[in-house]
Short mmCIF file of C-alpha atoms in Angstrom, two decimals:
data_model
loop_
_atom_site.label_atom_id
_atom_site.label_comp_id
_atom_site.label_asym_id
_atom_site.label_seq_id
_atom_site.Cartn_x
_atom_site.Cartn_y
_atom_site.Cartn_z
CA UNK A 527 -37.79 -1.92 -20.34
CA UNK A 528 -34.00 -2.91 -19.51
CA UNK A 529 -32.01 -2.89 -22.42
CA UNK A 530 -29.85 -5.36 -22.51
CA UNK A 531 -31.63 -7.65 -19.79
CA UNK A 532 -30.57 -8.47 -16.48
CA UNK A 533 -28.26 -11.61 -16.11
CA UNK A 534 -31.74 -13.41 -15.24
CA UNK A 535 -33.07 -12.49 -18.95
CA UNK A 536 -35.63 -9.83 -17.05
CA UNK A 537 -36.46 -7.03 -19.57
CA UNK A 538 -39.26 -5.69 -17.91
CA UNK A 539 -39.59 -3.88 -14.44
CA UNK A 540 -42.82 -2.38 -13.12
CA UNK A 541 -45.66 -1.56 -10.72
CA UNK A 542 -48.96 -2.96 -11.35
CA UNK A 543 -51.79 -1.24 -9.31
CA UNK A 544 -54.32 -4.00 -8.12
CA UNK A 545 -58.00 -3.01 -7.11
CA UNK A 546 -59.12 -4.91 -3.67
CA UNK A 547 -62.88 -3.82 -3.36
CA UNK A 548 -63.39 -5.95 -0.30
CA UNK A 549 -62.93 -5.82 3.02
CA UNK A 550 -60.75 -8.86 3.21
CA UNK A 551 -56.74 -8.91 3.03
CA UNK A 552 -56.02 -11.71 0.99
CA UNK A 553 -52.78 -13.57 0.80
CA UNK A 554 -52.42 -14.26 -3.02
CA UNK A 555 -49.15 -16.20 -3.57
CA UNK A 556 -47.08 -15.58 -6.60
CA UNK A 557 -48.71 -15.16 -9.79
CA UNK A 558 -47.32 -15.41 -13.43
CA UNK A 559 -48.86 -13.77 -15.74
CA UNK A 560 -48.97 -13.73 -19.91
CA UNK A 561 -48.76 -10.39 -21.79
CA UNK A 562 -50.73 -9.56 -24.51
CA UNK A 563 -51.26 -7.21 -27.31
CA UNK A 564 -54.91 -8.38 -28.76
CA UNK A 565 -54.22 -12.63 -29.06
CA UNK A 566 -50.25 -12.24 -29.33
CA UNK A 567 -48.53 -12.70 -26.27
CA UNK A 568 -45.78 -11.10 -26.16
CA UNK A 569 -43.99 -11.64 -22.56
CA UNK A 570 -44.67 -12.69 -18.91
CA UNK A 571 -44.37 -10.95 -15.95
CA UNK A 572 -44.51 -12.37 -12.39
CA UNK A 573 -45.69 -10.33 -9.53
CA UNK A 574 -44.18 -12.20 -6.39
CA UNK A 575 -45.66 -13.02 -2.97
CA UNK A 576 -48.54 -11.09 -3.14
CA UNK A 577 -51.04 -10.15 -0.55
CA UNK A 578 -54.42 -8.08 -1.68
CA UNK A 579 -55.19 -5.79 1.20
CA UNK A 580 -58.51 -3.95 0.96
CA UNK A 581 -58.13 -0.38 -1.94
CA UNK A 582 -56.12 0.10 -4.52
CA UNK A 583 -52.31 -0.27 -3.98
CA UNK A 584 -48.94 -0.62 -6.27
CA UNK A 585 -46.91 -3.88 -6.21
CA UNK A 586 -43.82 -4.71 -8.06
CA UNK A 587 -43.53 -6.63 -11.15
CA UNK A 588 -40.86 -8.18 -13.10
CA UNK A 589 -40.92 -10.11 -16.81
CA UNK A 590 -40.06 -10.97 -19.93
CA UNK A 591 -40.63 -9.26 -23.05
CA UNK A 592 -40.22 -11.89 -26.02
CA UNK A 593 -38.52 -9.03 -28.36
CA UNK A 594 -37.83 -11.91 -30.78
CA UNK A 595 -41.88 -12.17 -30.99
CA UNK A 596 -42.26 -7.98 -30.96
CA UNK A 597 -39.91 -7.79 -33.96
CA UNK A 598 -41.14 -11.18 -35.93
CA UNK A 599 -44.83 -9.85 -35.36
CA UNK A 600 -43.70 -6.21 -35.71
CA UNK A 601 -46.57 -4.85 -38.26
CA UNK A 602 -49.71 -6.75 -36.96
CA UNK A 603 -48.18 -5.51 -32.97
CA UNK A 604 -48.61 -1.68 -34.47
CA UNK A 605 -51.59 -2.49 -36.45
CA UNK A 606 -52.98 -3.89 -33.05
CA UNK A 607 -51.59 -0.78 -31.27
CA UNK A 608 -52.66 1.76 -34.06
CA UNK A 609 -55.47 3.60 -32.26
CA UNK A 610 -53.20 3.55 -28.88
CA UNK A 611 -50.60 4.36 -30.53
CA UNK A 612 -52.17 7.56 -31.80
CA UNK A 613 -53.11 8.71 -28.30
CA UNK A 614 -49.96 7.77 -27.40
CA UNK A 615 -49.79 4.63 -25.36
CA UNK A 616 -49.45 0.97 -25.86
CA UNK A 617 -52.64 -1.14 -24.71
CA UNK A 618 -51.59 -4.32 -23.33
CA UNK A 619 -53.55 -6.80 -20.95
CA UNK A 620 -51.66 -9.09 -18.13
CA UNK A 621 -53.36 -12.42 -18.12
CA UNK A 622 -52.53 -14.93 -15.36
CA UNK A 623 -51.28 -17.69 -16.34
CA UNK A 624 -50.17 -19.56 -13.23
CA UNK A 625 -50.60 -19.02 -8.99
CA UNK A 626 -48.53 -20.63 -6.60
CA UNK A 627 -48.50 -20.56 -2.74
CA UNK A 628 -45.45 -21.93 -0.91
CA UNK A 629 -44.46 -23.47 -4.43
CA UNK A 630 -47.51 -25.19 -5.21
CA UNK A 631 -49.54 -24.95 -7.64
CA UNK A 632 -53.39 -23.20 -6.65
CA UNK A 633 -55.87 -24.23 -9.40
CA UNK A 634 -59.45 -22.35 -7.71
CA UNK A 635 -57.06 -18.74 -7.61
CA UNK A 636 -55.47 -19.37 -11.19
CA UNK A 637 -59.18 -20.01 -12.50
CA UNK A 638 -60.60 -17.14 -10.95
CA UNK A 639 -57.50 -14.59 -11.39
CA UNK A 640 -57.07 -15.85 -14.92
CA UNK A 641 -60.79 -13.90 -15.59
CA UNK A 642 -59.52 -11.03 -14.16
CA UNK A 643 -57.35 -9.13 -16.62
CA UNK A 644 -55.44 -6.69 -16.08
CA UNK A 645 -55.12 -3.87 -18.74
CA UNK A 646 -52.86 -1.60 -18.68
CA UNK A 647 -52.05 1.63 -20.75
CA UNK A 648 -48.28 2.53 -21.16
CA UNK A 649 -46.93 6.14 -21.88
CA UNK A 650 -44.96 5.56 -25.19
CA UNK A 651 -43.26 8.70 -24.04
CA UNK A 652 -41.78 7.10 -20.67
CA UNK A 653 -41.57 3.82 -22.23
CA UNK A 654 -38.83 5.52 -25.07
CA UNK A 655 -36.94 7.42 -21.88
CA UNK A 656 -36.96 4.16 -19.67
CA UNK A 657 -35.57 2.19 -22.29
CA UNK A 658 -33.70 4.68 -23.61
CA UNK A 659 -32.03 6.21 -20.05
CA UNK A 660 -30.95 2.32 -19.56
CA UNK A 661 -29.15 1.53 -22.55
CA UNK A 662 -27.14 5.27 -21.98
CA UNK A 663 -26.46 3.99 -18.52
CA UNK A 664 -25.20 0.36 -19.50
CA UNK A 665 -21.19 1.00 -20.98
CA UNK A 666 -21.82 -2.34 -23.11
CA UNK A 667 -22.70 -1.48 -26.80
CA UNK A 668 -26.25 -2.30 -26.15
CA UNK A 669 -27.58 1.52 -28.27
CA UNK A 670 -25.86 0.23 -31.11
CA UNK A 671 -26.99 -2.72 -31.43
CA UNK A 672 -30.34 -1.49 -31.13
CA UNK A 673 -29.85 1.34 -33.61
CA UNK A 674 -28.36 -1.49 -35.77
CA UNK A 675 -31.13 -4.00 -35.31
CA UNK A 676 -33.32 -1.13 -35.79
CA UNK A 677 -31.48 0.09 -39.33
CA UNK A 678 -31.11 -3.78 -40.30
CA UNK A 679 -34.95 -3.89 -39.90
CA UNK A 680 -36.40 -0.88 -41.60
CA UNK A 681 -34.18 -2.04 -44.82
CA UNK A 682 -35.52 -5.23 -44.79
CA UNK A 683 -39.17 -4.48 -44.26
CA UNK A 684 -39.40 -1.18 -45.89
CA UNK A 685 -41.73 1.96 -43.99
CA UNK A 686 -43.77 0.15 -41.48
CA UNK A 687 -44.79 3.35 -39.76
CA UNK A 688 -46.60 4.00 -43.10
CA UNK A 689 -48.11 0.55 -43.63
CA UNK A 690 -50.06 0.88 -40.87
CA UNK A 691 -51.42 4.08 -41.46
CA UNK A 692 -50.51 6.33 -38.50
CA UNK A 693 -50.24 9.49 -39.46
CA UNK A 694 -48.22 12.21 -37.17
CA UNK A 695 -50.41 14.79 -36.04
CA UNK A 696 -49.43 18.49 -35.04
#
């Protein structure tokens, strides 16, 4: 996570790792994708240009998280997240939305990449020092306005941590 976004509104910056079983190198185009916790999407991310070649391999991605949705949708999101959350990840799935090739639109890849979902479990513990590392690095005042947004929201909502009955364990 980028905090604050890039001039471009980007938020998000990662490598997805895409499973080719085949034989075939496949030129994909550029596919947009919805993120999802459970049936909330919460973001897009667009993985551009790509070409499948046969194995596994890592290929940038950049998107959009909605924070505006995250924070509306705040308690359901760690309710969703609860048993994740308590092995210490976030569980979200990449759904594509959209491919294009040269600009235009492919509707057999969308329908048969839009079945293939791709899940994904994040580290909350690199997730907090990503996010966290980038705000220290940016000389705006984008950690207080977290911290504020933060304080603003755990007075107005009371102890969501214990609404949704995580417990810490040691």
């Amino acid at each position: 996570m980028l905090f604050p976004p890039r001039d471009d509104g980007v938020n998000l910056v990662a490598n997805a790792t895409l499973p080719n079983p085949s034989v075939m190198t496949i030129e994909i185009g550029t596919i947009t994708m919805d993120l999802k916790s459970k049936d909330l999407t919460i973001g897009n991310a667009t993985i551009n240009n790509l070409t499948l070649r046969p194995g596994n391999h890592s290929t940038p991605l950049e998107g959009v998280v909605d924070m505006h949705t995250v924070t509306e949708n705040l308690l359901p999101l760690l309710q969703a997240q609860r048993d994740s959350l308590r092995s210490g990840y976030l569980s979200l799935d990449a759904v594509t939305r959209e491919v294009e090739y040269d600009g235009v639109m492919i509707p057999y890849y969308t329908e048969v990449m839009r079945d293939l979902v791709l899940s994904a479990k994040v580290p909350v513990n690199d997730l907090l020092i990503n996010s966290v590392q980038g705000i220290l690095q940016d000389n705006s005042s984008g950690l207080q306005s977290v911290l504020d947004d933060i304080r603003e929201r755990s007075a107005a909502k009371g102890d969501i941590v214990s609404s949704i009955g995580i417990k810490h364990r040691r």
